[in-house]
């Protein structure tokens, strides 16, 4: 599975809907970009990807649950949100 990822055309996987914030002018290291890119492909309930990443310093991040991405009508107990968060452990 890993081999197929490295050999695949990754242009169709780029998230064009997310614009990088340039408020702290920090640059991620190449392997940090790769880690976060792969994490962005993790499955989530209804594909909402209800998490956020706060960059503190190289290799130190806070990964949390973004309440604005919750779906109370279809997931009132946040079961899917909790399961989704479990899939992005590093």
C-alpha positions as CSV (number, residue, x, y, z in Angstrom):
1,X,0.0,0.0,0.0
2,X,2.8,2.4,0.8
3,X,4.5,1.7,-2.4
4,X,1.4,2.5,-4.4
5,X,1.2,5.9,-2.6
6,X,4.8,6.8,-3.5
7,X,4.3,5.7,-7.1
8,X,0.9,7.5,-7.5
9,X,0.2,10.8,-9.2
10,X,-0.4,13.0,-6.1
11,X,-1.7,16.0,-8.0
12,X,-5.3,14.7,-7.7
13,X,-4.9,14.6,-3.9
14,X,-4.0,18.2,-3.3
15,X,-6.4,20.1,-1.1
16,X,-7.1,23.3,-3.0
17,X,-10.0,24.3,-0.7
18,X,-7.6,25.0,2.2
19,X,-5.5,28.1,2.0
20,X,-2.3,28.2,4.2
21,X,-2.3,30.9,6.9
22,X,0.8,33.0,6.8
23,X,0.4,34.7,10.1
24,X,3.4,33.3,11.8
25,X,5.8,33.1,8.8
26,X,7.0,29.7,9.9
27,X,8.0,27.2,7.2
28,X,7.3,23.5,7.7
29,X,10.1,21.1,7.1
30,X,9.5,18.8,4.1
31,X,8.8,15.7,6.3
32,X,6.3,17.8,8.4
33,X,4.5,18.7,5.2
34,X,4.4,15.1,4.2
35,X,3.1,13.9,7.6
36,X,0.3,16.5,7.6
37,X,-0.6,15.8,4.0
38,X,-1.0,12.1,4.8
39,X,-3.0,12.9,7.9
40,X,-5.3,15.0,5.8
41,X,-6.2,11.9,3.8
42,X,-7.4,10.0,7.0
43,X,-11.0,9.0,6.8
44,X,-13.6,10.7,8.9
45,X,-17.4,10.6,9.4
46,X,-19.1,12.2,6.3
47,X,-15.6,13.2,5.2
48,X,-15.7,16.4,7.4
49,X,-12.1,15.9,8.7
50,X,-13.1,17.5,12.1
51,X,-9.6,18.3,13.4
52,X,-7.2,21.2,13.5
53,X,-3.4,21.4,13.7
54,X,-1.8,24.2,15.6
55,X,1.9,24.5,14.9
56,X,4.0,25.3,17.9
57,X,7.6,24.7,16.7
58,X,9.2,22.1,14.5
59,X,7.8,18.6,15.2
60,X,5.6,20.0,18.0
61,X,1.9,20.4,17.2
62,X,-1.4,20.5,18.9
63,X,-3.9,18.3,17.1
64,X,-7.5,18.9,18.3
65,X,-11.1,18.5,17.4
66,X,-12.7,21.4,15.5
67,X,-16.2,21.8,16.9
68,X,-17.3,23.8,13.9
69,X,-17.0,20.6,11.8
70,X,-19.3,18.5,14.1
71,X,-22.6,17.2,12.6
72,X,-25.1,17.1,15.4
73,X,-28.0,16.1,13.2
74,X,-26.3,12.8,12.0
75,X,-23.8,12.3,14.9
76,X,-25.4,13.7,18.0
77,X,-23.1,11.8,20.4
78,X,-20.0,12.6,18.4
79,X,-19.2,8.9,18.0
80,X,-18.0,9.3,14.4
81,X,-15.9,12.4,15.4
82,X,-14.2,10.5,18.1
83,X,-13.5,7.5,15.8
84,X,-12.1,9.9,13.2
85,X,-9.8,11.5,15.6
86,X,-8.4,8.1,16.5
87,X,-7.4,7.5,12.9
88,X,-4.8,10.4,12.8
89,X,-2.5,9.3,15.5
90,X,1.2,9.6,14.6
